[in-house]
Coordinates of C-alpha atoms in Angstrom, one line a residue:
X1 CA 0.4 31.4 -15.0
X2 CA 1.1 30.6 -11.5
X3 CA 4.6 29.1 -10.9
X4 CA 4.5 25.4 -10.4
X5 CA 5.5 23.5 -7.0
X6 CA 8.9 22.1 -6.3
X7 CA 9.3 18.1 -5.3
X8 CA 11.5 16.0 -3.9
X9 CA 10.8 12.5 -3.8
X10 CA 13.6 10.3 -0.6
X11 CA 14.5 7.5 -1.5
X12 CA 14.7 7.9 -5.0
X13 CA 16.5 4.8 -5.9
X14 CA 14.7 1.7 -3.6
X15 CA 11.8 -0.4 -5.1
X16 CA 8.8 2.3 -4.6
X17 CA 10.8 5.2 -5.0
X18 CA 11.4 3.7 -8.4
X19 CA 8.2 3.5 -9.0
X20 CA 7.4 6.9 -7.5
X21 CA 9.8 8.2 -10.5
X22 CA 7.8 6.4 -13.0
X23 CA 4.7 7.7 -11.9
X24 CA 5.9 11.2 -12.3
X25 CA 6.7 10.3 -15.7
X26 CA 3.5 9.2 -17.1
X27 CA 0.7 11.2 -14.9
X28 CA -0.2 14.7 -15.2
X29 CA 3.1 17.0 -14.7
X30 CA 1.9 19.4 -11.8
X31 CA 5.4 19.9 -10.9
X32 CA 8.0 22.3 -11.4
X33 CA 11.3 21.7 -10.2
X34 CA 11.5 17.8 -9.2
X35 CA 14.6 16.6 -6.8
X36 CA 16.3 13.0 -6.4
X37 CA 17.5 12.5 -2.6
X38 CA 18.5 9.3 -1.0
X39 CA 21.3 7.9 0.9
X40 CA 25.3 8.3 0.2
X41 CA 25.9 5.1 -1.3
X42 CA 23.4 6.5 -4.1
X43 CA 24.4 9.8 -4.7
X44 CA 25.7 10.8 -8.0
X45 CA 23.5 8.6 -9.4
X46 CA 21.5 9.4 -12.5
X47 CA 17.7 8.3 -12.4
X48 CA 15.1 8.7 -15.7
X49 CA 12.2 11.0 -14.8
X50 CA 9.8 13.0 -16.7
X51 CA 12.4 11.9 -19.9
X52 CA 15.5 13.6 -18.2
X53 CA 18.2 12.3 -16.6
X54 CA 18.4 14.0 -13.2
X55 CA 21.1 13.5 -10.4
X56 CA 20.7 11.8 -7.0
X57 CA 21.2 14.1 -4.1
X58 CA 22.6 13.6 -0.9
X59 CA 19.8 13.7 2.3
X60 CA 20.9 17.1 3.9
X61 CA 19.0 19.4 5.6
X62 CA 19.6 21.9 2.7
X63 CA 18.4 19.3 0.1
X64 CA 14.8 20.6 1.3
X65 CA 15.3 24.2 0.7
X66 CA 12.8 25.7 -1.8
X67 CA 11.2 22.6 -1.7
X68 CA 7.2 22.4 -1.2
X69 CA 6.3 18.6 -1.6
X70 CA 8.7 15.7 -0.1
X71 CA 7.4 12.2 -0.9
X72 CA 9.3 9.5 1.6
X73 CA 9.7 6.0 0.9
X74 CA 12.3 5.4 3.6
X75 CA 12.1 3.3 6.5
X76 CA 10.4 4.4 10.1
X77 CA 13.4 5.4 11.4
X78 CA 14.6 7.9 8.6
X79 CA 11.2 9.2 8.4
X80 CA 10.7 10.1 11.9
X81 CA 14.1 12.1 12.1
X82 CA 13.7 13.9 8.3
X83 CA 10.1 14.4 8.1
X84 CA 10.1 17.0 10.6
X85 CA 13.2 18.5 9.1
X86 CA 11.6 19.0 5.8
X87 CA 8.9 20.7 7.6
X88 CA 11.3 22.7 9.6
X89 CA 12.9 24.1 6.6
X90 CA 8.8 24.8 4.5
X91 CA 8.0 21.8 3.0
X92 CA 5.0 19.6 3.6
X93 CA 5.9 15.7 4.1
X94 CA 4.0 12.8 2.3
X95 CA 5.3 9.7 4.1
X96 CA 4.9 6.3 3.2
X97 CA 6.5 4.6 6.4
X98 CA 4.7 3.2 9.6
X99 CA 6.2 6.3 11.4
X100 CA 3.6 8.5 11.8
X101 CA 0.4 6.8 10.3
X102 CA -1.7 6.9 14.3
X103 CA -0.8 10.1 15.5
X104 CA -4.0 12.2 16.0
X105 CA -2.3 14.8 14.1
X106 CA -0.9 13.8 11.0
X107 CA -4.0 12.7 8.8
X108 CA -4.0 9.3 7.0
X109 CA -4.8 9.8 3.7
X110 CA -6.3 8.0 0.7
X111 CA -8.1 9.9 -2.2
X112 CA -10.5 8.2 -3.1
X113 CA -12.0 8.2 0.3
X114 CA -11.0 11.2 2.8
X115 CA -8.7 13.7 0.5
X116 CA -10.4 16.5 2.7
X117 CA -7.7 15.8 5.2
X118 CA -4.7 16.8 3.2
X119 CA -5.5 20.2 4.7
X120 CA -5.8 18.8 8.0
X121 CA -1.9 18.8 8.7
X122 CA -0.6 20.9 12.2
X123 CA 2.5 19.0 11.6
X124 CA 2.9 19.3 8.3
X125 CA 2.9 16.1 7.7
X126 CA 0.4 13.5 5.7
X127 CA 1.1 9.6 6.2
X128 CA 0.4 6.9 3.6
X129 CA -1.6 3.7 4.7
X130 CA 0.0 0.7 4.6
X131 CA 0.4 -1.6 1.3
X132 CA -2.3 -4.4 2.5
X133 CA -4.4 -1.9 3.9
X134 CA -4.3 0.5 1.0
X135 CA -5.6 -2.2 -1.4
X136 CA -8.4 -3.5 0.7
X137 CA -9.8 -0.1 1.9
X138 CA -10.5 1.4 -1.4
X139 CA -12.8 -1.6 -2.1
X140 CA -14.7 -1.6 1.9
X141 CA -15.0 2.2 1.4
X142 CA -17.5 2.5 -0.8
X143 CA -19.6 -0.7 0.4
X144 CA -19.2 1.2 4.1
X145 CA -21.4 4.7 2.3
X146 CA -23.8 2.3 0.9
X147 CA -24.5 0.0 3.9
X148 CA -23.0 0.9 6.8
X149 CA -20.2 -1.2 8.1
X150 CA -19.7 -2.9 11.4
X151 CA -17.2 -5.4 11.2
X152 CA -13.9 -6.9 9.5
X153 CA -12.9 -10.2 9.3
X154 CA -9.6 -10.5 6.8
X155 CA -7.2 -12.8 5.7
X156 CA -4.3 -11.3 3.3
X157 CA -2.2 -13.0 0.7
X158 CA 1.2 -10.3 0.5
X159 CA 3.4 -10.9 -2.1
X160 CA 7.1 -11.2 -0.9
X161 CA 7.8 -7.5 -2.5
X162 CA 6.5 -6.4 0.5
X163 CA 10.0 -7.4 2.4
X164 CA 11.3 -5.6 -0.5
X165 CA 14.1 -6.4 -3.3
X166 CA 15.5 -9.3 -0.7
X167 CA 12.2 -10.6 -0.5
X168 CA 12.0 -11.0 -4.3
X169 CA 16.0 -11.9 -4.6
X170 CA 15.2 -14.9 -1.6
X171 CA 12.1 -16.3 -3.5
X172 CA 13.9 -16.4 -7.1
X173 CA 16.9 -18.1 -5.2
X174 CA 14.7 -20.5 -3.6
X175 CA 12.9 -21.4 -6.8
X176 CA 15.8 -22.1 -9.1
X177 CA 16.8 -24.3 -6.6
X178 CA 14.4 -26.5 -5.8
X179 CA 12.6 -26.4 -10.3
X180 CA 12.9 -29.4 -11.9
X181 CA 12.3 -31.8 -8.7
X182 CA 9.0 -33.1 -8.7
X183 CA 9.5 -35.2 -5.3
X184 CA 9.7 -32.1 -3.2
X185 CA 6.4 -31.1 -1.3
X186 CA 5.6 -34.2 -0.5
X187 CA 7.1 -35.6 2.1
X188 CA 8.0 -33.8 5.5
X189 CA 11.2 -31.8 5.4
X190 CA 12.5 -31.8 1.8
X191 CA 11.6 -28.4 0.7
X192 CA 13.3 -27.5 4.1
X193 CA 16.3 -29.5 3.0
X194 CA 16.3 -28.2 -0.9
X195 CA 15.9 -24.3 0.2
X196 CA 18.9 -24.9 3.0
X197 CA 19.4 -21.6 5.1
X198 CA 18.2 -18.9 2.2
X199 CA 15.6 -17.8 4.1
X200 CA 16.2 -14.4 3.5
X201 CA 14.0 -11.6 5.6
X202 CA 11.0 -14.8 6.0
X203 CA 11.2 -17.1 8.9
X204 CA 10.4 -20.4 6.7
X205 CA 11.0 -20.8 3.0
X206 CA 8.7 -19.1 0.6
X207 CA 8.9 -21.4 -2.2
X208 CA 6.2 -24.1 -2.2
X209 CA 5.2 -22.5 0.9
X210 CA 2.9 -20.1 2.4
X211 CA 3.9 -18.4 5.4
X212 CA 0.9 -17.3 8.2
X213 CA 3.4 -14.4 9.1
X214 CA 4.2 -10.8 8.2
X215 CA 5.7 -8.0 10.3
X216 CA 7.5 -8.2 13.7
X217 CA 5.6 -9.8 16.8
X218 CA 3.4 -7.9 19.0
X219 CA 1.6 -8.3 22.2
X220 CA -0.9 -11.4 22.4
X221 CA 0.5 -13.0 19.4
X222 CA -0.7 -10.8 16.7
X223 CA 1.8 -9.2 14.5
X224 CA 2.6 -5.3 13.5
X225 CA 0.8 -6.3 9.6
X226 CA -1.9 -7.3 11.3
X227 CA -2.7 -4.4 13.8
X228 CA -1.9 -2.2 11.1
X229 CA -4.7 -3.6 9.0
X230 CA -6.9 -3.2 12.3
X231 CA -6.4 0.6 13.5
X232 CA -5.6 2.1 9.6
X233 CA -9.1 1.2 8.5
X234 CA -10.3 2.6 11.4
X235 CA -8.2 6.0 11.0
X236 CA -9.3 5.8 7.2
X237 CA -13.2 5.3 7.8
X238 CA -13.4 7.6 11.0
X239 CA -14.7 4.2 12.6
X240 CA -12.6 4.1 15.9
X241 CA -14.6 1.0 17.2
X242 CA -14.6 -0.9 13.7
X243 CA -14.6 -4.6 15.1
X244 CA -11.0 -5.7 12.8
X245 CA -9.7 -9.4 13.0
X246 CA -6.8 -10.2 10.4
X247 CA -4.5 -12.7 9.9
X248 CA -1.8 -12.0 7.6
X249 CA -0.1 -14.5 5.4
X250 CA 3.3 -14.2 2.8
X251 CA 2.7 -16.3 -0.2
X252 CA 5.3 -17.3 -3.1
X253 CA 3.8 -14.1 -5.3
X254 CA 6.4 -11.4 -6.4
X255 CA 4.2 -8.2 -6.6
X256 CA 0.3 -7.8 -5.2
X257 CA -1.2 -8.2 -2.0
X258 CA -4.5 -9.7 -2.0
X259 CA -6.8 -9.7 1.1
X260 CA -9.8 -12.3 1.5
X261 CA -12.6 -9.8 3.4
X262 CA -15.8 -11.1 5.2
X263 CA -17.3 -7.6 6.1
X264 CA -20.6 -7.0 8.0
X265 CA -22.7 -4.2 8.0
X266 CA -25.5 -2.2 9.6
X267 CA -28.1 -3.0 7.1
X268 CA -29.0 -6.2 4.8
X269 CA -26.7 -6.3 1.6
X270 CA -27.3 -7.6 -1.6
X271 CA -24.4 -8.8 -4.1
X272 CA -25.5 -7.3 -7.3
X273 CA -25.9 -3.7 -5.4
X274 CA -22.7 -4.2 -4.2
X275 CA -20.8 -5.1 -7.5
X276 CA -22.6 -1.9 -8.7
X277 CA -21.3 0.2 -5.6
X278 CA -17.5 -1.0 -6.7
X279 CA -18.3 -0.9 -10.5
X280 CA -19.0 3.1 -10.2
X281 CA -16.0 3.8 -7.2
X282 CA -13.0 5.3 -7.9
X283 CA -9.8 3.3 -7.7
X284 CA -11.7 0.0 -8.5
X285 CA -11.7 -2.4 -11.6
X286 CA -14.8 -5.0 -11.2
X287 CA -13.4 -8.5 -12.2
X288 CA -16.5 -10.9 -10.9
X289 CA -17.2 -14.1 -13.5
X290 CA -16.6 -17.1 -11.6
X291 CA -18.4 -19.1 -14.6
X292 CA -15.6 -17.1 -17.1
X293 CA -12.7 -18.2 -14.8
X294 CA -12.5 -14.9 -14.1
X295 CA -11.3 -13.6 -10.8
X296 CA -8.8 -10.9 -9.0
X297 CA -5.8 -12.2 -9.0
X298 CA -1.9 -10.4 -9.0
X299 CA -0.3 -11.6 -11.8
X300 CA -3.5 -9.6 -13.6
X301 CA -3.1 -6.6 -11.2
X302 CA 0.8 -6.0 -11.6
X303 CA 2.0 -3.2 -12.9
X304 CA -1.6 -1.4 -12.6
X305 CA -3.0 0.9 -10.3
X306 CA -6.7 -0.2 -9.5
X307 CA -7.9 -2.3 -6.4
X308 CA -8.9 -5.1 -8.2
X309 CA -12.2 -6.6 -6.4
X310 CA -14.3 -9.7 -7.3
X311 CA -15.9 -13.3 -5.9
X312 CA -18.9 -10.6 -4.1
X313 CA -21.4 -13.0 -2.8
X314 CA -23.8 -12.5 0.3
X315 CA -22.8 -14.6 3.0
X316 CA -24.9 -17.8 3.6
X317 CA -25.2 -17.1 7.0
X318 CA -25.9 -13.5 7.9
X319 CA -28.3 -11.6 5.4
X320 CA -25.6 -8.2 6.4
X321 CA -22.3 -10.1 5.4
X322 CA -20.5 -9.8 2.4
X323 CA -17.6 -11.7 1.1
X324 CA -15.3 -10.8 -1.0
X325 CA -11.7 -11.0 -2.7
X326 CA -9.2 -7.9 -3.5
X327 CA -5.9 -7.6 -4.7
X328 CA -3.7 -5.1 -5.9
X329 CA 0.0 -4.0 -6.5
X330 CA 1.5 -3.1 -3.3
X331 CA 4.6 -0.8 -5.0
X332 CA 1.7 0.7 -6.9
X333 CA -1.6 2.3 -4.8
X334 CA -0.3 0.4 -2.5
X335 CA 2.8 2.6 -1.8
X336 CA 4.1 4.9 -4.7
X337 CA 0.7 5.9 -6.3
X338 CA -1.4 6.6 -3.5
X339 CA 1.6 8.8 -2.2
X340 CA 1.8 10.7 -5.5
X341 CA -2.1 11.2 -5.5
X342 CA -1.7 13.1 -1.8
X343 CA 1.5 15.1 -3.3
X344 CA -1.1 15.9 -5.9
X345 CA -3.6 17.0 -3.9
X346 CA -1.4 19.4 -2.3
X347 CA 0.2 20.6 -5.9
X348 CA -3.6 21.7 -6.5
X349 CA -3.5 23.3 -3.3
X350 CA -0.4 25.6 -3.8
X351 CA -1.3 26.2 -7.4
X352 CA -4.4 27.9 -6.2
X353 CA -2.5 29.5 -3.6
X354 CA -0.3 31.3 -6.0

């Protein structure tokens, strides 16, 4: 019996390297050896995975040795100085940072839709999509085989999660403070005045509140969430002129990113084809019975590890258009899952090596 691949998973302690740990608990064990790494203030640490206490270690260069997988859930700056170390020292890096998601040469990976390009690595290194994109792509993908697709119009609903545990922290401070008044919302200014200056990592408060801003500001107003949304699905799809308008929005939801999409394609759609094209793909749970009160929504999708995809209906309009409504947990495929499925994928691959 060949001998089975070693893993280390950085940033073993932060919200999707929690998760990450939990995976490896409950999916199929294709690992030998698994390793803990993240920063000093964590080391020495004991974290649960696979039902065994196992120690946090320190990020060193040695930490890598021996080591064939690293899953990264660290921030762009980390990433794009350790990556290439882990590589350096025989490892292949699965990274779920923004760090090196366009280069030519470092595939973008999801599963479900291109897992042929986990071999296609010159720097030894396979990126993860981002959280909003993640959830939205595994639904267009299989509509884009059926019918072609030409264009993307989206509007995402991201759950403060994505800002991470202060994100959370910040909207649980704001809503204990402003609960029991029933005055505030409206009139101009009191939930300003209630929330005070706990704004945490948003630039307005969350509670009560939605927010048309996620990411950092880039050139012509658009912002980094939304230009990520833009050239990942294009990376993804292997569609580098996709037409891709998004605007991205925070909303008072603790965990799932949802994304409003109005997609066109080559050739005339039809709504009941499509929910069968998404009730047979991989990755997706149907949830379409407006008359049943039922609909995708994240406090349903929490905690789970489908795109979850309903309200399909042929636009009024254009006889190619779709419209439709996904959402999903974005610490689940939207980070720490669809990162485990890549290390996965490459677990087959050395298994059959040996």
């Amino acid at each position: 019996m060949p001998t089975l691949p070693t893993l280390a998973v950085v940033g073993a302690t932060g919200a999707v390297g929690t998760v990450m740990c939990d995976l490896l608990s409950s999916r199929k064990n294709v690992w030998g050896e698994i390793r803990l790494i993240a920063s000093a203030r964590s080391v020495g640490q004991k974290r649960m995975c696979r039902g065994e206490e196992l120690p946090v270690q320190a990020l060193t260069a040695e930490a890598f040795d021996g080591v064939d997988v690293v899953m990264f859930d660290v921030p762009d700056e980390l990433s794009a100085q350790w990556a290439p170390i882990a590589v350096s020292r025989g490892a292949v890096a699965v990274d779920n940072s923004a760090a090196f998601r366009m280069d030519r040469d470092v595939p973008l990976v999801v599963p479900e839709i291109n897992p042929e390009q986990v071999r296609n690595r010159p720097k030894g290194i396979i990126a993860n999509a981002n959280c909003s994109t993640l959830s939205m792509i595994v639904a267009v993908a299989p509509l884009h085989r059926e019918y072609g697709l030409r264009e993307l119009v989206l509007a995402s609903y991201q759950a403060v999660s994505g800002a991470g545990q202060v994100g959370v922290d910040t909207l649980h401070d704001q809503l204990s403070k402003i609960a029991g008044d029933r005055v505030l919302g409206s009139r101009p200014g009191n939930v300003r005045q209630a929330v005070g200056d706990d704004l945490g990592p948003f630039p307005a408060p969350m509670a009560l509140n939605v927010v048309p801003w996620a990411g950092s500001l880039r050139d012509g107003g658009w912002s980094s969430e939304e230009l990520k949304l833009r050239n990942e699905s294009r990376k993804i799809l292997g569609l580098p002129d996709l037409k891709v308008s998004a605007t991205c929005v925070r909303v008072p939801v603790v965990t799932g990113h949802s994304v409003a999409v109005h997609a066109v394609f080559g050739t005339e759609v039809d709504a009941e084809g499509a929910r069968e094209a998404l009730r047979n793909a991989p990755g997706v749970i149907l949830v379409d019975d407006p008359a049943a009160g039922e609909f995708p929504m994240p406090i349903d999708a929490v905690g789970t590890d489908p795109s979850w995809v309903g309200r399909i209906r042929r636009s009024i309009d254009d006889p190619r258009a779709l419209d439709l409504f996904v959402t999903g947990d974005n610490l689940r495929k939207g980070a720490a899952l669809n990162t485990a499925q890549i290390a996965e994928l490459l677990a087959a691959e050395f298994i059959a090596a040996r």
